[in-house]
Every structure is written in structure tokens, then in C-alpha cells.
Tab-separated table of C-alpha atoms (C1' of nucleotides) in Angstrom:
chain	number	residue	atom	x	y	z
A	16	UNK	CA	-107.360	72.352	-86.081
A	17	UNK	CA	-108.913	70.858	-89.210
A	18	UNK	CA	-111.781	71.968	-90.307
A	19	UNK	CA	-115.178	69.062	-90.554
A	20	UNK	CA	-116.789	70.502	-92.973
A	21	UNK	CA	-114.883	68.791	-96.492
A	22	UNK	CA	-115.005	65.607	-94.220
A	23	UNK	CA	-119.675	65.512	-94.432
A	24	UNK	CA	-118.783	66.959	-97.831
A	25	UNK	CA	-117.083	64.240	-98.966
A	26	UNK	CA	-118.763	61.448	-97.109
A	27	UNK	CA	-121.887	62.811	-99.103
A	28	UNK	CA	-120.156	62.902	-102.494
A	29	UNK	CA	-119.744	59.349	-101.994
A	30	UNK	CA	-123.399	58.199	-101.161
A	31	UNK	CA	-123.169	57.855	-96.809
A	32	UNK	CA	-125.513	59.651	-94.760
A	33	UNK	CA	-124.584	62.325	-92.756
A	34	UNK	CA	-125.177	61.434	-89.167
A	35	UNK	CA	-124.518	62.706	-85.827
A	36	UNK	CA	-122.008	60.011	-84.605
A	37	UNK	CA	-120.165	60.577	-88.012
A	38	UNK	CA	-119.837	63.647	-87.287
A	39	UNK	CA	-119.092	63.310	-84.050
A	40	UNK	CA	-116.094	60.618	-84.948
A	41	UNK	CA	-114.790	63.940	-87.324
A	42	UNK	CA	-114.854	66.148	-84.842
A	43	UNK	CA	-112.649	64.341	-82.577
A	44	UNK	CA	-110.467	63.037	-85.112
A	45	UNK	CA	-109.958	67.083	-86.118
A	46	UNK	CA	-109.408	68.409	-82.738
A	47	UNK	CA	-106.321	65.610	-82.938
A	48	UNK	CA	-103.092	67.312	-83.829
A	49	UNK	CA	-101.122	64.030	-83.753
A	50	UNK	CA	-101.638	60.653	-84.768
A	51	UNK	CA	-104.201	58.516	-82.297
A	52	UNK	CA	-106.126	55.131	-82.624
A	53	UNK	CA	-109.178	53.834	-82.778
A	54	UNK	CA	-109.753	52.558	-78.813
A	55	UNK	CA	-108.467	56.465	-77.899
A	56	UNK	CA	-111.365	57.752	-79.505
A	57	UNK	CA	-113.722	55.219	-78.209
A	58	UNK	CA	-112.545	56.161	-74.785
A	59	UNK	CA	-112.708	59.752	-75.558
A	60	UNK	CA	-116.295	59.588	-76.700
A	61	UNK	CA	-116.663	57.607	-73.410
A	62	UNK	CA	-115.822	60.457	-71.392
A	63	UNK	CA	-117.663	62.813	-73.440
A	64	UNK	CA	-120.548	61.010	-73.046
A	65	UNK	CA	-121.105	61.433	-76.895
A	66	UNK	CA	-123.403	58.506	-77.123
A	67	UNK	CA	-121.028	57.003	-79.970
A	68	UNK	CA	-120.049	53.213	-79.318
A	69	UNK	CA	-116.852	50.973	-80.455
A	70	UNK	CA	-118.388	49.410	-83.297
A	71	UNK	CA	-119.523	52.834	-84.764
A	72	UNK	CA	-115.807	54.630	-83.917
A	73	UNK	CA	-114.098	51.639	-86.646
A	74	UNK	CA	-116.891	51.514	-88.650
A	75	UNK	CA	-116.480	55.648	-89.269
A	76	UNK	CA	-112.882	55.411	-88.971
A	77	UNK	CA	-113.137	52.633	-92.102
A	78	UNK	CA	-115.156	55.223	-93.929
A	79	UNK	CA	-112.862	58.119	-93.896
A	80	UNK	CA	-109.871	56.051	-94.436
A	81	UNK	CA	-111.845	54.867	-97.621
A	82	UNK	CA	-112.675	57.904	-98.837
A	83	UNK	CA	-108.877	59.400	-98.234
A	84	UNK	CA	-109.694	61.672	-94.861
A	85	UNK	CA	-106.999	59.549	-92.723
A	86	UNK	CA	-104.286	56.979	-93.274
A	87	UNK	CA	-103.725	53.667	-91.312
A	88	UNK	CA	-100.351	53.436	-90.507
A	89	UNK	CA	-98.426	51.416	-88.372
A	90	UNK	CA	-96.366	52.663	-85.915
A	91	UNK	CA	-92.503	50.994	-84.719
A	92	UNK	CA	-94.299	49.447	-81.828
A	93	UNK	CA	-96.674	47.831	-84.019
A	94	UNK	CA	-99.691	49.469	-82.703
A	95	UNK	CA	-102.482	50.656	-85.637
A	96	UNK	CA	-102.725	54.418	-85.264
A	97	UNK	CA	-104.428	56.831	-87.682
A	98	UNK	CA	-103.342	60.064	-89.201
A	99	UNK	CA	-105.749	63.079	-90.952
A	100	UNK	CA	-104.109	63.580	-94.252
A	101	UNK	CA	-104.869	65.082	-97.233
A	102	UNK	CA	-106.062	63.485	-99.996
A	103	UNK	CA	-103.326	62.069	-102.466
A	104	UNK	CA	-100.397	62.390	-100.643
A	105	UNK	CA	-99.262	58.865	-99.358
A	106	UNK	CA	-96.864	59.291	-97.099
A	107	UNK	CA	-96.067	60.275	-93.707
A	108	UNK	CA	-93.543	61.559	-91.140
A	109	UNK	CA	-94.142	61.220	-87.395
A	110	UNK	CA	-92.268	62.609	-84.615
A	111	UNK	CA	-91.192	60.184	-81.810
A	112	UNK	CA	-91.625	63.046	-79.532
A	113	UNK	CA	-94.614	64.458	-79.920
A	114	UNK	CA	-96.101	62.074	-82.164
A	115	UNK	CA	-97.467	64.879	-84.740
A	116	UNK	CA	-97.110	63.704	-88.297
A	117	UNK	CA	-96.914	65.583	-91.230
A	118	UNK	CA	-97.851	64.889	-94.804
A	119	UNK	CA	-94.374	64.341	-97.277
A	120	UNK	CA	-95.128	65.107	-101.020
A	121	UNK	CA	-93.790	63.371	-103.860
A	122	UNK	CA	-90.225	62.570	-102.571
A	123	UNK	CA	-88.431	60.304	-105.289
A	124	UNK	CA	-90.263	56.776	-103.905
A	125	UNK	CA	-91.092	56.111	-107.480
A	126	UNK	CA	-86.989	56.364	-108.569
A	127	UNK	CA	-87.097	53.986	-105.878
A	128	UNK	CA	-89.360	51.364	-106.204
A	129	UNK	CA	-88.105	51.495	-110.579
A	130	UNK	CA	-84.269	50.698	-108.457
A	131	UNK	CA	-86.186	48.163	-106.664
A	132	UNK	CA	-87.905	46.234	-109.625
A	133	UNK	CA	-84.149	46.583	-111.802
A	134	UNK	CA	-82.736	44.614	-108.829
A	135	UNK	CA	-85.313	41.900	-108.167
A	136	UNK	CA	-87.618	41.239	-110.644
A	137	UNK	CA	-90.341	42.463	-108.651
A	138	UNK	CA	-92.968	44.373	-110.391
A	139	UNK	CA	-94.062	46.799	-108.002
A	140	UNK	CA	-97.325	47.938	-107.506
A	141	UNK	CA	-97.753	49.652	-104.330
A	142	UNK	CA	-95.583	50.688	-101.172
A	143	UNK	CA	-95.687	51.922	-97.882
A	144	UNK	CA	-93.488	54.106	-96.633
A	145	UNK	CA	-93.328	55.231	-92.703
A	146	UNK	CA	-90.722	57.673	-91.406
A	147	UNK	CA	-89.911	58.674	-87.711
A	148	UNK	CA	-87.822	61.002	-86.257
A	149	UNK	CA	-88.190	64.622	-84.676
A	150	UNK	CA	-90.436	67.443	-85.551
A	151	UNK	CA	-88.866	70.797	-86.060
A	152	UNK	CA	-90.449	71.693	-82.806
A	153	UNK	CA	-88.794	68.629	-81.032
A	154	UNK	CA	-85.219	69.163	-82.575
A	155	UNK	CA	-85.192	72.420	-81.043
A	156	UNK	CA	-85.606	71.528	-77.483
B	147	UNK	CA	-84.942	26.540	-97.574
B	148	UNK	CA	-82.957	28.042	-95.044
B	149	UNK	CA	-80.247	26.200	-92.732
B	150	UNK	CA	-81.457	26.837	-88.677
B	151	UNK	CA	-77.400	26.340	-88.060
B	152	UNK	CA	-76.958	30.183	-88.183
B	153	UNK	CA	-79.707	30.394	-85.649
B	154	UNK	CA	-78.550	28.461	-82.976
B	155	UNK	CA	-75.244	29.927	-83.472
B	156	UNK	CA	-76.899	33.556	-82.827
B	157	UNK	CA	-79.063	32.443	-80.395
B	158	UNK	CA	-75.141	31.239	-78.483
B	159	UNK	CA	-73.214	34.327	-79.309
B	160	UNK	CA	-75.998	36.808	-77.746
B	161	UNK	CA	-76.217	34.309	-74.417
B	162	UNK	CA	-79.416	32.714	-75.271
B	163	UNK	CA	-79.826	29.178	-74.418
B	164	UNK	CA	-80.411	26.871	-76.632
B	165	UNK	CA	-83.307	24.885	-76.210
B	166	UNK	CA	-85.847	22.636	-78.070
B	167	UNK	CA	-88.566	24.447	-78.012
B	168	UNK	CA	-86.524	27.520	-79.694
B	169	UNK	CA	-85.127	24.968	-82.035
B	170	UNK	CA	-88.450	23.817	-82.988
B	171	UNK	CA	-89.343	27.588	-83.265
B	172	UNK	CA	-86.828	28.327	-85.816
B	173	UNK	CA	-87.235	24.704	-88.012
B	174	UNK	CA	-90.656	26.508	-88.433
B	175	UNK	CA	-89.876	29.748	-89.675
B	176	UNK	CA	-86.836	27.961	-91.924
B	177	UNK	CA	-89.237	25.697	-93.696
B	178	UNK	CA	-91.806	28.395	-95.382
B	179	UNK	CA	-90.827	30.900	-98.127
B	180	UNK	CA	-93.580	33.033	-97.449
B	181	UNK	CA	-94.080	35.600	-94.641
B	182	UNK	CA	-96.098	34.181	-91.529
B	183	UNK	CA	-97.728	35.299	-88.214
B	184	UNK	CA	-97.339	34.022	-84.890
B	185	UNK	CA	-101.023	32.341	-84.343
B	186	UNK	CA	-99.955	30.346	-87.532
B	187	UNK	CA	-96.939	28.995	-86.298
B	188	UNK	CA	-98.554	28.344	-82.930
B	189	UNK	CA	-101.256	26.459	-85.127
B	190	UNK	CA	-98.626	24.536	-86.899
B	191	UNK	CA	-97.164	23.674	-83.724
B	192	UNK	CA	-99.866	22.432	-82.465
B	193	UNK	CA	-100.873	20.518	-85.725
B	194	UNK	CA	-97.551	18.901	-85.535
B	195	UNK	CA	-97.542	17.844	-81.714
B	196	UNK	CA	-94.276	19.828	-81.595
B	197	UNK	CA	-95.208	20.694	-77.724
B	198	UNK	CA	-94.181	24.061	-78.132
B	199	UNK	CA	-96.782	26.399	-76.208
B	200	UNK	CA	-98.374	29.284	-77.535
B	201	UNK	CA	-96.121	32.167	-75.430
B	202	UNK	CA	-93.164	30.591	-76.450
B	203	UNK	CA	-93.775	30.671	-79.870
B	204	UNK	CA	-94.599	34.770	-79.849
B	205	UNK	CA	-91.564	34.607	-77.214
B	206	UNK	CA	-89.193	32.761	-79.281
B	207	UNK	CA	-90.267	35.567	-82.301
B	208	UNK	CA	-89.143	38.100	-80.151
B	209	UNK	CA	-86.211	37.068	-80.026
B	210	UNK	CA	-85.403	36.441	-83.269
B	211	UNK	CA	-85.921	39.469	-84.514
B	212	UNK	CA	-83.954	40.935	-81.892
B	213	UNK	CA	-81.230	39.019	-83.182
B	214	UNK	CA	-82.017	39.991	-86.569
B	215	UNK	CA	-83.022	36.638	-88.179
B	216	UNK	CA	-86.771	37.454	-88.975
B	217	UNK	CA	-88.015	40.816	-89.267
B	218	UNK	CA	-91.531	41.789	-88.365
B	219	UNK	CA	-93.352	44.156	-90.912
B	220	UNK	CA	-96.719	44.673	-92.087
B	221	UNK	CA	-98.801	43.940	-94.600
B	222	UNK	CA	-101.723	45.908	-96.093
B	223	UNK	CA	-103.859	44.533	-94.550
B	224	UNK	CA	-102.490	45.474	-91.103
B	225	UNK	CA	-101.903	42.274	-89.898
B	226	UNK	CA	-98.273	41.407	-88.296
B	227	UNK	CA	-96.257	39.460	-90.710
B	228	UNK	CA	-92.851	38.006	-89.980
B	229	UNK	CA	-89.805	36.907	-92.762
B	230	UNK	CA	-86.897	35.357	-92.520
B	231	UNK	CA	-84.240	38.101	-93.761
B	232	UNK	CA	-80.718	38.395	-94.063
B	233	UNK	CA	-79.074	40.286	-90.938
B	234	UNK	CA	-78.089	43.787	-92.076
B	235	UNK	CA	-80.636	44.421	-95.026
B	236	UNK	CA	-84.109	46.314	-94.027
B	237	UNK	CA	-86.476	46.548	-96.589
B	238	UNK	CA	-88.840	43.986	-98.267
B	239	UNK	CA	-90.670	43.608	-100.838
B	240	UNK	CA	-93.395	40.720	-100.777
B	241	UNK	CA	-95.170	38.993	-103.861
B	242	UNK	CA	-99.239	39.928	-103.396
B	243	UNK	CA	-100.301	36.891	-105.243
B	244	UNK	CA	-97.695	33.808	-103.390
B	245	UNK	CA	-96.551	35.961	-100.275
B	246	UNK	CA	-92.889	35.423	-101.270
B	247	UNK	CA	-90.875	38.032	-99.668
B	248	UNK	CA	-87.214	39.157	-100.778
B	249	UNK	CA	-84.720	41.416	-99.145
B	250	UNK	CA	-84.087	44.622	-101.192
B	251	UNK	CA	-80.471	46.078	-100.593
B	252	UNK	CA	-80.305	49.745	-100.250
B	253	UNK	CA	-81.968	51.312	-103.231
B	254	UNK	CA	-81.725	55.239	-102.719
B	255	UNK	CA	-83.908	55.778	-99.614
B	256	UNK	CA	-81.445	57.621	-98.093
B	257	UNK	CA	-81.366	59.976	-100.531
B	258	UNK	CA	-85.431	60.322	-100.315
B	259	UNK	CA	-84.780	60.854	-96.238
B	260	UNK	CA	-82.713	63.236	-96.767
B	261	UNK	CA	-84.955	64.991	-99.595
B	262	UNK	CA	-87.811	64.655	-96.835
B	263	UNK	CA	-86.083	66.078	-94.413
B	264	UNK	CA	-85.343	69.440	-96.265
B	265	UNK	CA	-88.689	69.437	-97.564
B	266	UNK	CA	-90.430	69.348	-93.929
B	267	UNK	CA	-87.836	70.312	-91.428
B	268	UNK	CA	-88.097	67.036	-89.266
B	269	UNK	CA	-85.196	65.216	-88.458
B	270	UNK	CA	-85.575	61.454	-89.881
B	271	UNK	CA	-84.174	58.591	-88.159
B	272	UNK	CA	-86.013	55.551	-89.106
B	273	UNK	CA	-88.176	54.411	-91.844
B	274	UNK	CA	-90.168	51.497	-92.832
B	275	UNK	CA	-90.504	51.079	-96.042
B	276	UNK	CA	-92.571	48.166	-97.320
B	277	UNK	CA	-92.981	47.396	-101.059
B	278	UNK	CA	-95.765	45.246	-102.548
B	279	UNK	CA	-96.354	43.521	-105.885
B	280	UNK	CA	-95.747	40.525	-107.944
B	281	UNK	CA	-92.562	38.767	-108.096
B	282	UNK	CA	-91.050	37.001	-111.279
B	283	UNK	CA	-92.505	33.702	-110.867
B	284	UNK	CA	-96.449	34.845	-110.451
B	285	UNK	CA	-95.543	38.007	-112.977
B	286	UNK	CA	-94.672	35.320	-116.120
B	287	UNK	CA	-98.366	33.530	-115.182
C	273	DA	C1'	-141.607	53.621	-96.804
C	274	DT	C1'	-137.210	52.063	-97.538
C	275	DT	C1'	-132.512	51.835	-96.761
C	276	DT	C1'	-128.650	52.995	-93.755
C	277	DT	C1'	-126.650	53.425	-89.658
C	278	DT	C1'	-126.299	52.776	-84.758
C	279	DG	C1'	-125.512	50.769	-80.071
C	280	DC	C1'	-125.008	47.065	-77.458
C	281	DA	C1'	-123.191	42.906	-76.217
C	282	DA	C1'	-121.060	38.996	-77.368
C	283	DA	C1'	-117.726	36.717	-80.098
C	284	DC	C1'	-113.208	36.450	-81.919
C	285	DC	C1'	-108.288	37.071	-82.380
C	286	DT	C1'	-103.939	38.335	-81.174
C	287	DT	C1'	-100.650	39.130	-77.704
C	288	DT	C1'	-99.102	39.374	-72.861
C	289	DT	C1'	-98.485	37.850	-68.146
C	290	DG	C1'	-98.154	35.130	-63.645
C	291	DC	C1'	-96.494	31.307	-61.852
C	292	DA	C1'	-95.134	26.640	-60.779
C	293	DT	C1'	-92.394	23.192	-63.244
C	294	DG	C1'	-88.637	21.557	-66.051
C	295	DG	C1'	-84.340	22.005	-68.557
C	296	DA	C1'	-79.848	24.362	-69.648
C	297	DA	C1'	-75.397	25.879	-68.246
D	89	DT	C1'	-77.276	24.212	-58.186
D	90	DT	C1'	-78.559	28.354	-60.036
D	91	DC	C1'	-80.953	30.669	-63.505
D	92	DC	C1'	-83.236	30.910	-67.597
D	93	DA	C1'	-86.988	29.083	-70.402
D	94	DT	C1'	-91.403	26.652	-70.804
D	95	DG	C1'	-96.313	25.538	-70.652
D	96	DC	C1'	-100.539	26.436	-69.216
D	97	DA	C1'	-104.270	29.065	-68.280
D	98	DA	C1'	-105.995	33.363	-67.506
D	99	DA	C1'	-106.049	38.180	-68.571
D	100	DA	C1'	-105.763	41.944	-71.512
D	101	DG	C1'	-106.457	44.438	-75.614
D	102	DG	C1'	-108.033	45.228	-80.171
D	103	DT	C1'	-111.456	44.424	-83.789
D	104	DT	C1'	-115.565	42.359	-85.787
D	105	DT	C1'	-120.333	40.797	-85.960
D	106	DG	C1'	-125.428	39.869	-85.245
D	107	DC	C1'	-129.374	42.063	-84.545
D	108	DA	C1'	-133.203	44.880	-83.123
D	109	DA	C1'	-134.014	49.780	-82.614
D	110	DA	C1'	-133.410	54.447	-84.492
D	111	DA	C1'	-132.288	57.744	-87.870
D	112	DA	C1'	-131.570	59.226	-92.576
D	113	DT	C1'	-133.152	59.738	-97.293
DNA sequence: ATTTTTGCAAACCTTTTGCATGGAA
DNA sequence: TTCCATGCAAAAGGTTTGCAAAAAT
């Protein structure tokens, strides 16, 4: 369970209003433990009759992915999901299982993408780097 | 440009027929050097009188990557992109300014699986790594 | 009082599917 | 001739947008 409180913290550090169906969008994307997208919580705030509507579930969802809260990633399938994450670390892995992710720290990308620029010329600005596989929890079973 | 002999010659050996529209499917993807998506191909097709439909286009996709002639990945901006990629290699990087995408052999990511794994106890069996940046050409401009 | 944000509904796009027809093996 | 592949049109999702009403500063 994450706590909401950095999340109207930060959106107020960088100039948005603090609103009910912001917070609202938090609070369900806290209470998530593994990685969802954006028509599960418009469904969810359906059922909970939260009074939040699609348009304003992407539009908050665009926010905190702005200001570093959650990462867009893209899952095998192809579908968009999201993940909470803490700020600065870029990268992700998410059990096939269970679907939890987990944040990976600096790993050696960078020896990487230098390899990666020696070989092809590329300069290399940015990556994106998605691992799957099994959760400790998930291995066990 | 990229010969479409190799792709009929797949399409054979894994007991796919051989048709015209595929054919036409593949000329497609053969002519550009950039990454594409489907709804451009099916606009080109259409442009071009080709009389390939819309489902067969995303169809025909499908199976090419399948067959590992085109690989599917995504771009920053979250839309589906396809390339045209060697069978056996599985990472790209792709030029930001021309969309030129090149095949990157392996570079050390196993290594930084295996580094992720100790570090958070999952067990990794697939990754996506995606790299971004400039190539030669648009770096010299 | 002014500026943001929201909800709704409609528009837009991408992708998938059902099904009768046409083409490949 | 038998089966696979196609085209079309319709359906199904996902995402964005316009705009008047409501809430925040």
C-alpha cells in the first residue's frame, strides 16, 4: 500500500490543484499492488460510484506520469499498462504471474547502450528497458 | 531495400500459402527503411489500389512477425511500430530524428538480467529493450 | 474574479471479428 | 475439391477533444 500523500505533495510542487478526482485517481492507483491500465480504473471508479469520468482517469494518469509518480510501459501483449514507481529509477520488472512489478536500480544499461553506440554509430539518448519473468513469490509455487 | 524472396520462402517452409495479397503485404514493408504501423500500410494500400483490405494487412503483420521477419516494438510515444529485422537478433535501436531502425546484436544484456535478477530475486525470462537516439547520418547534420 | 479542472458525450483511431466469397494447394 | 485466406463491414476497445458547468486558487 503506497501512501497518497507525496503524490498531492508533489502535484502541488508543480503548480496543479489539488482536487477530489485527483485524489481519487491516487487512491486507486495506490491500493494497486500490480501494474493496471487506464480503462481498469475507469471501470473501477465506475463501480465505486466515485463520480470520476474517462477523460479525467488519462488526464490524471498523464499528470502523475509527468511528474514521475507512475511509468507507462508496455506490456508483451502490447497493451499500455501503468506502474507506481519511484521517482528516478527507470526501469521495471514484472511478473507474468502475478503481474506485480518491481522497481530495478541502476543495473549496467549505461555499459550497455556505450556497447551499443561502439557497434552502430548510434548516439544514444534514451532507452527503454522492460523485463518479465517470475516474482520471488511466483518462483516458489 | 530489402529482397521479399526470403519472405515468401518463410511464408512456404512454415505452411503458409502464398498469396497476393501477402505478397503485396511484404513489397510494403520491404520498400521503407523506417519503422511503420499497420493503419499506414493499410493507407498505402489503399493509396496504391493494391486491393489489399484492411484485416489482411494487420493479419498479414501477424504473421510476419511470427515468422520473425518484422518485429513489433514500441516507440515512446506508445504507439505500435513495426521493422523489418534480421531473424535471430532482438533489440533495436531507432534514429529519433529519420525513424531509421537497426538491429543491435547482443550487447551485454544478459549480463544486466542476470545482475537484475540477484538484485530483486525475480526470475527474468524476457526483456524488451528498446534504444532511442540519432543514428550516423542525422548525428553528422 | 480568474484560472483550472471536470464530466459528459461525441469523435477518432486502432485492432478484431463474422461471414460469405474467392483463391491456393 | 478441400481448406485456407480475403474483403468488407460492423463491432470492439482505447484514447482524445470540445465545451459548458463546477471547483480551486
Amino acid at each position: 500500500m503506497v501512501d497518497t500523500k507525496p503524490w498531492t505533495a508533489a502535484l502541488d510542487r508543480a503548480g496543479y490543484s489539488i482536487t477530489e478526482p485527483r485524489r481519487a485517481v491516487a487512491e486507486m492507483v495506490a491500493e494497486r499492488d500490480s501494474h493496471f491500465t487506464a480503462p481498469e480504473l475507469v471501470l473501477e471508479a465506475k463501480r465505486r460510484r466515485l463520480g470520476v469520468g474517462r477523460a479525467t482517469v488519462f488526464r490524471a494518469l498523464e499528470v502523475f506520469e509527468e511528474l514521475g509518480l507512475v511509468e507507462r510501459l508496455d506490456l508483451p501483449s502490447g497493451e499500455h499498462a501503468y506502474v507506481v514507481c519511484e521517482p528516478a529509477h527507470h526501469h521495471h520488472v514484472v511478473c507474468q504471474r502475478c503481474g506485480r512489478g518491481t522497481d530495478v536500480e541502476d543495473c549496467g544499461i549505461e555499459d550497455v547502450a556505450r556497447q551499443i553506440e561502439a557497434q552502430t554509430g548510434y548516439l544514444v539518448d534514451s532507452h527503454r528497458v522492460e523485463l518479465f519473468g517470475l516474482c520471488p513469490e511466483c518462483r516458489a509455487s
